[in-house]
Amino acid sequence: MMRDTGLRRTWLLTGALAAAGVAGTVAVGLAARAADAGATTIDSVVPSPGPSGAASPALSAGDSTEPGQATSGGS
Amino acid sequence: MPLVEALSVGADTAQWTVWGTVARIVVTDPARLAEAATLVKAELAAVDEACSRFRADSELRRACRAGGRPVPVSPLLAELVGAALRAAAETGGDVDPTVGAALCGLGYDRDFAAITGRRVAPGVRVFDTPDWRSVRLRDRELTVPDGVLLDLGATAKAAAADRAAALVAARLGTSVLVALGGDIATAGSSAPAGGWRVLVEDRPGDPRCLVKLPAGAALATSSTVGRTWGRPGELLHHIIDPRTGRPAPAVWRTVSVAAYSCLRANTLSTAAIVRGAGAVRLLGSVPSRLVTRDLDVLRLGGWPT
C-alpha cells in the first residue's frame, strides 16, 4: 500500500517536472521569437557611416540660453 | 503654416524665402557670406528648374508628360530621381516619389505659399498611388509611366541642402550650415566651438531643445502640423501614406532625425511619420526625437536631453 502510494507520488512528481520542462521550453521559444521580432530586421534602418566611421553623429545638448544658429522645425 | 524663422541674423548669416519656407545659411568665415549666398541661391534655382512639380517647364514635368516614353535627363535630375528611388527602396516604399497626383488631388498643386489659406479639403476622396518601382532610371534616361506625376519634395529639398553645403565648403573653403525649413546640412572641416547650434522646435510653444551638431552632420524634421491646408476641423498635411493616397495618420506631431546627410535624415524622419507606431522600430539606434500629438517627447539613439 505504502509502495503504491510512493510510486504514485513519484509519477506525479515526474509528470509535474516534465510539464514544467515543456512549459519552460515553450516559454523560452516564445521569448526568443519575441526577441527576434524586436530585433533589427529589414524593416529597420541600415546604419550609414559618416566620415569618422561612426554610424551616426553624436549630438550634444546646448544651453537653452545660447542663441540658435538655425531652426529645425516642420516644413 | 510653414516654418517662420525667428532667430536673429548676424554678420555670419544670410536668410531669404524659397519654396514656401525659409532658407538660411551660416558660415564660419563671414567674409565669404555674400559669395556663399550666391552659390546657394544658384544651386537651389538649378534644383527647382530640374525637379519642381509646380513648374510646367521643369525637366521633371517634361519627363512626366512623355507618355511613358524614356527621356534623357540632366545629371542633376538623374541624381535627384535616383535619390528619391533609393529612399523608397530603403524605407520599403514609405517615402514614395509617385505621390504627386495624390498631393495635387488633395489641393497641394502649387507652391505652398500660394495654397496657404485656400479652403480645399476633399475629405472623402482617395487617390491611387502608383508604385515607385514603376519608375525606371537607367543612367541618364528616365521613364515615368503615363499618368504618373512625381513629387520629389520629400527628398529633393534635403538633397539640395546637402549639395549646397558641400558646394560652399568646397568652393570657398569655409564651413557652412545650410537650412531649408526643417532640413539642415553642414559641410566643412570645422564647426563653431562646441558644434552648430540648432534649435529644434516645430510650432511656437511646442517642446523645444537646442542641440549641437558636429562638423558634417545633418538634421531633418518632418511634421504633420507644419504644412497644412484645408478648412477648420479638416486640415490636411503634406506627408502622404502611399498605401492610402491620404495624409499619414498623425501618430507623431513631429519627428527629427540626425544623420551624416540631410537626405538620409529627411528620408528617415518622413518614413517615421508614415510608419506611425512603427517608427520606433524603424529608427532603432538612430539619434532621433519624436513628439506625440499630446506633446510628449520621445528621444532615441542618444538624442541629448
CSV table of C-alpha atoms in Angstrom, one decimal:
chain,number,residue,atom,x,y,z
A,1,MET,CA,0.0,0.0,0.0
A,2,MET,CA,2.7,2.4,1.0
A,3,ARG,CA,4.8,1.3,-2.0
A,4,ASP,CA,1.8,2.1,-4.3
A,5,THR,CA,1.4,5.5,-2.8
A,6,GLY,CA,5.1,6.1,-3.2
A,7,LEU,CA,5.0,5.1,-6.8
A,8,ARG,CA,2.0,7.4,-7.5
A,9,ARG,CA,3.9,10.3,-5.9
A,10,THR,CA,6.9,9.5,-8.0
A,11,TRP,CA,4.8,9.5,-11.2
A,12,LEU,CA,3.1,12.7,-10.1
A,13,LEU,CA,6.4,14.4,-9.4
A,14,THR,CA,7.9,13.2,-12.7
A,15,GLY,CA,4.8,14.4,-14.6
A,16,ALA,CA,4.9,17.8,-12.9
A,17,LEU,CA,8.6,18.1,-13.7
A,18,ALA,CA,8.1,17.1,-17.3
A,19,ALA,CA,5.2,19.6,-17.7
A,20,ALA,CA,7.3,22.3,-16.2
A,21,GLY,CA,10.1,21.4,-18.6
A,22,VAL,CA,7.8,21.6,-21.6
A,23,ALA,CA,6.3,24.9,-20.3
A,24,GLY,CA,9.8,26.3,-19.9
A,25,THR,CA,10.8,25.2,-23.3
A,26,VAL,CA,7.7,26.8,-24.8
A,27,ALA,CA,8.3,30.0,-22.8
A,28,VAL,CA,12.0,30.2,-23.9
A,29,GLY,CA,10.8,29.7,-27.5
A,30,LEU,CA,8.2,32.4,-27.2
A,31,ALA,CA,10.7,34.8,-25.6
A,32,ALA,CA,13.2,34.1,-28.4
A,33,ARG,CA,10.5,34.7,-31.0
A,34,ALA,CA,9.5,38.0,-29.3
A,35,ALA,CA,13.2,39.0,-29.2
A,36,ASP,CA,13.5,38.3,-32.9
A,37,ALA,CA,10.5,40.4,-33.6
A,38,GLY,CA,12.1,43.3,-31.7
A,39,ALA,CA,15.5,42.9,-33.3
A,40,THR,CA,16.8,44.9,-36.2
A,41,THR,CA,15.3,43.5,-39.4
A,42,ILE,CA,14.8,44.6,-42.9
A,43,ASP,CA,12.2,47.0,-41.5
A,44,SER,CA,14.9,48.8,-39.6
A,45,VAL,CA,17.3,51.3,-40.9
A,46,VAL,CA,20.8,50.4,-42.1
A,47,PRO,CA,23.5,52.5,-40.4
A,48,SER,CA,25.1,54.9,-42.8
A,49,PRO,CA,28.7,55.6,-41.5
A,50,GLY,CA,30.0,59.1,-41.5
A,51,PRO,CA,33.4,60.5,-42.2
A,52,SER,CA,34.7,59.3,-38.8
A,53,GLY,CA,33.3,55.8,-39.4
A,54,ALA,CA,30.7,56.3,-36.7
A,55,ALA,CA,27.2,55.1,-37.7
A,56,SER,CA,25.5,58.3,-36.6
A,57,PRO,CA,26.7,61.7,-35.5
A,58,ALA,CA,27.0,62.4,-31.7
A,59,LEU,CA,24.8,65.3,-30.8
A,60,SER,CA,25.3,67.2,-27.6
A,61,ALA,CA,22.9,69.3,-25.7
A,62,GLY,CA,23.1,73.0,-26.0
A,63,ASP,CA,22.5,75.5,-23.3
A,64,SER,CA,18.9,76.8,-23.7
A,65,THR,CA,20.2,80.3,-23.1
A,66,GLU,CA,22.5,80.1,-26.1
A,67,PRO,CA,21.2,81.6,-29.3
A,68,GLY,CA,20.5,79.0,-32.0
A,69,GLN,CA,22.1,79.4,-35.5
A,70,ALA,CA,19.2,77.8,-37.3
A,71,THR,CA,15.8,76.2,-36.5
A,72,SER,CA,14.8,72.7,-37.5
A,73,GLY,CA,11.0,72.8,-37.5
A,74,GLY,CA,8.4,71.1,-39.5
A,75,SER,CA,8.5,72.2,-43.1
B,1,MET,CA,1.7,77.0,-41.9
B,2,PRO,CA,5.3,76.9,-43.0
B,3,LEU,CA,8.3,77.5,-40.8
B,4,VAL,CA,8.9,81.1,-39.8
B,5,GLU,CA,12.5,81.7,-38.8
B,6,ALA,CA,12.6,84.0,-35.8
B,7,LEU,CA,16.3,83.7,-35.0
B,8,SER,CA,18.5,86.8,-35.4
B,9,VAL,CA,20.6,87.4,-38.5
B,10,GLY,CA,24.2,88.3,-37.7
B,11,ALA,CA,27.2,89.1,-39.8
B,12,ASP,CA,27.8,85.4,-40.5
B,13,THR,CA,24.2,84.7,-41.6
B,14,ALA,CA,22.0,85.2,-44.6
B,15,GLN,CA,18.3,84.4,-44.9
B,16,TRP,CA,15.6,84.5,-47.6
B,17,THR,CA,12.4,82.8,-48.5
B,18,VAL,CA,12.2,80.0,-51.0
B,19,TRP,CA,9.9,77.0,-51.7
B,20,GLY,CA,7.3,78.3,-49.3
B,21,THR,CA,9.8,78.3,-46.4
B,22,VAL,CA,13.0,80.0,-45.2
B,23,ALA,CA,16.5,79.4,-46.5
B,24,ARG,CA,19.2,80.3,-44.1
B,25,ILE,CA,23.0,79.9,-44.3
B,26,VAL,CA,25.6,80.4,-41.6
B,27,VAL,CA,29.3,80.5,-42.4
B,28,THR,CA,32.4,80.3,-40.1
B,29,ASP,CA,34.1,83.0,-42.3
B,30,PRO,CA,31.8,86.0,-42.5
B,31,ALA,CA,33.9,87.4,-45.3
B,32,ARG,CA,32.6,84.7,-47.6
B,33,LEU,CA,29.0,85.1,-46.7
B,34,ALA,CA,27.9,87.0,-49.9
B,35,GLU,CA,29.6,84.5,-52.2
B,36,ALA,CA,28.2,81.6,-50.2
B,37,ALA,CA,24.6,83.0,-50.5
B,38,THR,CA,25.1,83.5,-54.3
B,39,LEU,CA,26.3,79.9,-54.6
B,40,VAL,CA,23.4,78.5,-52.6
B,41,LYS,CA,20.8,80.5,-54.4
B,42,ALA,CA,22.1,79.3,-57.8
B,43,GLU,CA,22.1,75.7,-56.5
B,44,LEU,CA,18.5,76.0,-55.3
B,45,ALA,CA,17.5,77.5,-58.6
B,46,ALA,CA,19.1,74.7,-60.5
B,47,VAL,CA,17.3,72.1,-58.3
B,48,ASP,CA,14.0,74.0,-58.9
B,49,GLU,CA,14.4,74.0,-62.6
B,50,ALA,CA,15.3,70.3,-62.6
B,51,CYS,CA,12.6,68.9,-60.4
B,52,SER,CA,9.8,71.3,-59.4
B,53,ARG,CA,6.4,69.8,-59.8
B,54,PHE,CA,4.9,73.3,-59.8
B,55,ARG,CA,6.7,74.5,-62.9
B,56,ALA,CA,5.4,73.3,-66.2
B,57,ASP,CA,8.8,73.9,-67.7
B,58,SER,CA,10.8,71.8,-65.2
B,59,GLU,CA,12.7,68.8,-66.5
B,60,LEU,CA,10.7,66.6,-64.2
B,61,ARG,CA,7.3,67.8,-65.6
B,62,ARG,CA,8.5,67.2,-69.1
B,63,ALA,CA,9.5,63.7,-68.2
B,64,CYS,CA,6.1,63.1,-66.7
B,65,ARG,CA,4.4,64.4,-69.8
B,66,ALA,CA,6.3,62.0,-72.1
B,67,GLY,CA,3.5,59.4,-72.2
B,68,GLY,CA,5.6,56.7,-70.6
B,69,ARG,CA,8.5,57.0,-73.1
B,70,PRO,CA,12.1,57.2,-71.8
B,71,VAL,CA,13.6,60.7,-71.9
B,72,PRO,CA,17.2,61.8,-71.4
B,73,VAL,CA,17.6,63.9,-68.3
B,74,SER,CA,20.4,66.1,-66.9
B,75,PRO,CA,22.9,64.7,-64.4
B,76,LEU,CA,21.2,66.8,-61.7
B,77,LEU,CA,17.7,65.4,-62.3
B,78,ALA,CA,19.1,61.9,-62.6
B,79,GLU,CA,20.8,62.3,-59.2
B,80,LEU,CA,17.6,63.7,-57.6
B,81,VAL,CA,15.4,61.0,-59.0
B,82,GLY,CA,17.9,58.4,-58.1
B,83,ALA,CA,18.0,59.7,-54.5
B,84,ALA,CA,14.2,59.5,-54.4
B,85,LEU,CA,14.1,56.0,-55.7
B,86,ARG,CA,16.8,54.8,-53.2
B,87,ALA,CA,14.8,56.4,-50.4
B,88,ALA,CA,11.7,54.5,-51.5
B,89,ALA,CA,13.7,51.2,-51.6
B,90,GLU,CA,15.4,51.8,-48.2
B,91,THR,CA,12.1,52.6,-46.5
B,92,GLY,CA,10.0,49.8,-48.1
B,93,GLY,CA,8.0,52.3,-50.0
B,94,ASP,CA,7.2,54.6,-47.1
B,95,VAL,CA,8.8,57.5,-48.9
B,96,ASP,CA,7.4,57.2,-52.4
B,97,PRO,CA,8.0,59.8,-55.2
B,98,THR,CA,4.9,58.8,-57.1
B,99,VAL,CA,2.5,60.6,-54.7
B,100,GLY,CA,2.5,63.7,-56.9
B,101,ALA,CA,-1.0,63.2,-58.3
B,102,ALA,CA,-2.4,62.4,-54.9
B,103,LEU,CA,-1.0,65.6,-53.5
B,104,CYS,CA,-2.5,67.6,-56.4
B,105,GLY,CA,-5.8,65.9,-55.9
B,106,LEU,CA,-5.8,66.9,-52.2
B,107,GLY,CA,-5.2,70.5,-53.2
B,108,TYR,CA,-1.4,70.8,-52.9
B,109,ASP,CA,-0.9,71.6,-56.5
B,110,ARG,CA,1.2,74.8,-56.4
B,111,ASP,CA,4.0,76.4,-54.3
B,112,PHE,CA,2.9,76.1,-50.7
B,113,ALA,CA,2.9,79.8,-50.1
B,114,ALA,CA,0.1,80.0,-52.7
B,115,ILE,CA,-2.2,77.5,-51.1
B,116,THR,CA,-1.9,78.8,-47.5
B,117,GLY,CA,-5.4,79.9,-46.6
B,118,ARG,CA,-7.1,78.0,-49.5
B,119,ARG,CA,-10.2,76.2,-48.4
B,120,VAL,CA,-9.6,72.9,-50.1
B,121,ALA,CA,-10.3,69.6,-48.3
B,122,PRO,CA,-11.8,66.8,-50.4
B,123,GLY,CA,-12.1,64.7,-47.2
B,124,VAL,CA,-13.7,61.6,-48.6
B,125,ARG,CA,-11.6,61.4,-51.8
B,126,VAL,CA,-8.9,58.8,-52.0
B,127,PHE,CA,-6.2,58.8,-54.7
B,128,ASP,CA,-4.4,55.8,-56.0
B,129,THR,CA,-0.6,56.0,-55.7
B,130,PRO,CA,1.4,54.1,-58.4
B,131,ASP,CA,4.2,52.0,-57.1
B,132,TRP,CA,7.6,53.7,-57.2
B,133,ARG,CA,9.0,50.6,-58.8
B,134,SER,CA,7.2,51.5,-62.0
B,135,VAL,CA,9.6,54.4,-62.5
B,136,ARG,CA,12.7,53.5,-64.4
B,137,LEU,CA,16.0,55.3,-64.2
B,138,ARG,CA,18.9,54.0,-66.2
B,139,ASP,CA,22.0,56.2,-66.1
B,140,ARG,CA,20.5,59.5,-67.5
B,141,GLU,CA,17.4,58.0,-69.1
B,142,LEU,CA,14.2,58.4,-67.1
B,143,THR,CA,10.9,56.6,-67.8
B,144,VAL,CA,7.8,57.7,-65.9
B,145,PRO,CA,4.6,55.7,-66.5
B,146,ASP,CA,1.9,57.6,-68.4
B,147,GLY,CA,-0.3,59.5,-65.9
B,148,VAL,CA,2.2,59.4,-63.1
B,149,LEU,CA,3.3,62.7,-61.5
B,150,LEU,CA,6.5,62.5,-59.5
B,151,ASP,CA,6.9,64.6,-56.3
B,152,LEU,CA,10.5,64.7,-55.1
B,153,GLY,CA,9.6,67.1,-52.3
B,154,ALA,CA,10.4,64.6,-49.5
B,155,THR,CA,14.0,64.1,-50.7
B,156,ALA,CA,15.0,66.9,-53.2
B,157,LYS,CA,14.9,69.7,-50.6
B,158,ALA,CA,17.2,67.7,-48.3
B,159,ALA,CA,19.4,66.7,-51.2
B,160,ALA,CA,19.6,70.4,-52.2
B,161,ALA,CA,20.7,71.3,-48.7
B,162,ASP,CA,23.5,68.7,-48.8
B,163,ARG,CA,24.6,69.8,-52.3
B,164,ALA,CA,24.6,73.5,-51.4
B,165,ALA,CA,26.5,73.0,-48.2
B,166,ALA,CA,29.1,70.8,-50.0
B,167,LEU,CA,29.4,73.3,-52.8
B,168,VAL,CA,30.1,76.3,-50.5
B,169,ALA,CA,32.7,74.4,-48.4
B,170,ALA,CA,34.5,73.1,-51.5
B,171,ARG,CA,34.5,76.4,-53.5
B,172,LEU,CA,35.0,78.9,-50.7
B,173,GLY,CA,36.9,76.9,-48.0
B,174,THR,CA,34.6,78.0,-45.3
B,175,SER,CA,32.5,75.7,-43.1
B,176,VAL,CA,28.8,76.3,-43.6
B,177,LEU,CA,25.4,75.4,-42.3
B,178,VAL,CA,22.5,75.4,-44.9
B,179,ALA,CA,19.0,75.3,-43.5
B,180,LEU,CA,16.0,74.9,-45.8
B,181,GLY,CA,13.0,74.9,-43.5
B,182,GLY,CA,13.4,71.8,-41.3
B,183,ASP,CA,16.3,70.4,-43.4
B,184,ILE,CA,19.8,71.3,-42.1
B,185,ALA,CA,23.1,70.2,-43.7
B,186,THR,CA,26.6,71.2,-42.7
B,187,ALA,CA,29.9,70.9,-44.5
B,188,GLY,CA,33.5,71.9,-44.0
B,189,SER,CA,36.2,70.7,-41.7
B,190,SER,CA,35.2,72.7,-38.6
B,191,ALA,CA,32.1,73.8,-36.7
B,192,PRO,CA,31.8,76.7,-34.3
B,193,ALA,CA,33.1,75.9,-30.8
B,194,GLY,CA,31.0,73.1,-29.4
B,195,GLY,CA,29.2,72.5,-32.7
B,196,TRP,CA,26.5,74.0,-34.9
B,197,ARG,CA,23.7,75.2,-32.6
B,198,VAL,CA,20.3,74.1,-33.9
B,199,LEU,CA,17.0,74.9,-32.2
B,200,VAL,CA,14.6,72.0,-32.7
B,201,GLU,CA,11.1,73.3,-32.4
B,202,ASP,CA,8.1,72.7,-34.6
B,203,ARG,CA,5.4,75.3,-33.9
B,204,PRO,CA,5.9,78.2,-31.4
B,205,GLY,CA,5.0,76.9,-28.0
B,206,ASP,CA,5.9,73.2,-28.8
B,207,PRO,CA,8.5,71.4,-26.8
B,208,ARG,CA,11.9,72.7,-27.8
B,209,CYS,CA,15.6,71.9,-27.4
B,210,LEU,CA,18.9,73.2,-28.5
B,211,VAL,CA,21.3,70.6,-29.9
B,212,LYS,CA,24.9,70.9,-31.2
B,213,LEU,CA,25.8,69.2,-34.4
B,214,PRO,CA,29.4,68.2,-35.1
B,215,ALA,CA,31.0,69.2,-38.4
B,216,GLY,CA,29.5,67.4,-41.3
B,217,ALA,CA,26.3,66.3,-39.5
B,218,ALA,CA,22.8,67.0,-40.7
B,219,LEU,CA,19.4,67.2,-39.1
B,220,ALA,CA,15.9,67.0,-40.6
B,221,THR,CA,12.5,67.5,-39.1
B,222,SER,CA,9.2,66.3,-40.5
B,223,SER,CA,5.9,67.4,-39.2
B,224,THR,CA,2.2,66.7,-39.5
B,225,VAL,CA,1.4,70.3,-38.4
B,226,GLY,CA,3.9,72.2,-40.5
B,227,ARG,CA,2.5,72.4,-44.0
B,228,THR,CA,-1.2,72.1,-43.6
B,229,TRP,CA,-4.2,73.3,-45.6
B,230,GLY,CA,-7.9,72.7,-45.8
B,231,ARG,CA,-10.6,74.0,-43.6
B,232,PRO,CA,-11.1,74.2,-39.9
B,233,GLY,CA,-11.6,70.7,-38.5
B,234,GLU,CA,-10.3,69.1,-41.6
B,235,LEU,CA,-6.7,70.1,-42.1
B,236,LEU,CA,-4.6,68.1,-44.4
B,237,HIS,CA,-0.8,67.7,-44.2
B,238,HIS,CA,1.7,67.1,-46.9
B,239,ILE,CA,3.2,63.7,-45.9
B,240,ILE,CA,1.3,61.1,-47.9
B,241,ASP,CA,1.0,57.5,-46.9
B,242,PRO,CA,1.5,55.9,-50.4
B,243,ARG,CA,-0.6,52.9,-49.3
B,244,THR,CA,-3.7,55.1,-48.9
B,245,GLY,CA,-3.1,58.2,-51.0
B,246,ARG,CA,-4.0,60.3,-48.0
B,247,PRO,CA,-2.0,62.2,-45.4
B,248,ALA,CA,-0.5,59.7,-43.0
B,249,PRO,CA,-2.3,59.4,-39.6
B,250,ALA,CA,-0.8,61.9,-37.2
B,251,VAL,CA,0.6,59.4,-34.7
B,252,TRP,CA,3.5,61.8,-34.4
B,253,ARG,CA,3.3,65.6,-34.4
B,254,THR,CA,7.0,66.0,-35.2
B,255,VAL,CA,9.9,63.7,-35.9
B,256,SER,CA,13.5,65.0,-36.0
B,257,VAL,CA,16.5,62.8,-37.1
B,258,ALA,CA,20.2,63.4,-37.2
B,259,ALA,CA,22.5,61.7,-39.7
B,260,TYR,CA,25.5,62.3,-41.8
B,261,SER,CA,23.5,63.6,-44.7
B,262,CYS,CA,20.3,65.7,-44.8
B,263,LEU,CA,18.9,63.4,-47.4
B,264,ARG,CA,19.3,60.4,-45.1
B,265,ALA,CA,17.9,62.3,-42.1
B,266,ASN,CA,14.9,63.5,-44.1
B,267,THR,CA,14.2,60.1,-45.5
B,268,LEU,CA,14.1,58.6,-42.0
B,269,SER,CA,12.0,61.4,-40.5
B,270,THR,CA,9.5,61.2,-43.3
B,271,ALA,CA,9.3,57.4,-43.2
B,272,ALA,CA,8.8,57.7,-39.4
B,273,ILE,CA,5.8,59.9,-39.9
B,274,VAL,CA,4.3,57.5,-42.4
B,275,ARG,CA,5.1,54.4,-40.3
B,276,GLY,CA,3.3,55.8,-37.3
B,277,ALA,CA,3.6,53.5,-34.3
B,278,GLY,CA,6.3,51.5,-36.2
B,279,ALA,CA,8.6,54.5,-36.2
B,280,VAL,CA,10.4,53.5,-33.0
B,281,ARG,CA,11.4,50.2,-34.5
B,282,LEU,CA,12.3,51.8,-37.8
B,283,LEU,CA,14.6,54.4,-36.2
B,284,GLY,CA,16.3,52.0,-33.7
B,285,SER,CA,19.5,53.5,-32.6
B,286,VAL,CA,19.5,56.5,-34.9
B,287,PRO,CA,19.6,59.8,-33.0
B,288,SER,CA,16.0,61.0,-33.2
B,289,ARG,CA,13.4,62.9,-31.3
B,290,LEU,CA,9.7,62.2,-31.7
B,291,VAL,CA,6.9,64.4,-30.4
B,292,THR,CA,3.4,62.9,-29.9
B,293,ARG,CA,0.1,64.7,-30.6
B,294,ASP,CA,-0.1,65.3,-26.8
B,295,LEU,CA,3.4,67.0,-27.0
B,296,ASP,CA,5.2,64.2,-25.1
B,297,VAL,CA,8.8,63.8,-26.3
B,298,LEU,CA,10.5,60.5,-27.0
B,299,ARG,CA,14.3,60.5,-27.6
B,300,LEU,CA,16.1,57.7,-29.3
B,301,GLY,CA,19.6,56.8,-30.2
B,302,GLY,CA,21.4,59.0,-27.8
B,303,TRP,CA,19.5,62.2,-28.6
B,304,PRO,CA,20.6,64.5,-25.8
B,305,THR,CA,18.2,65.5,-23.0
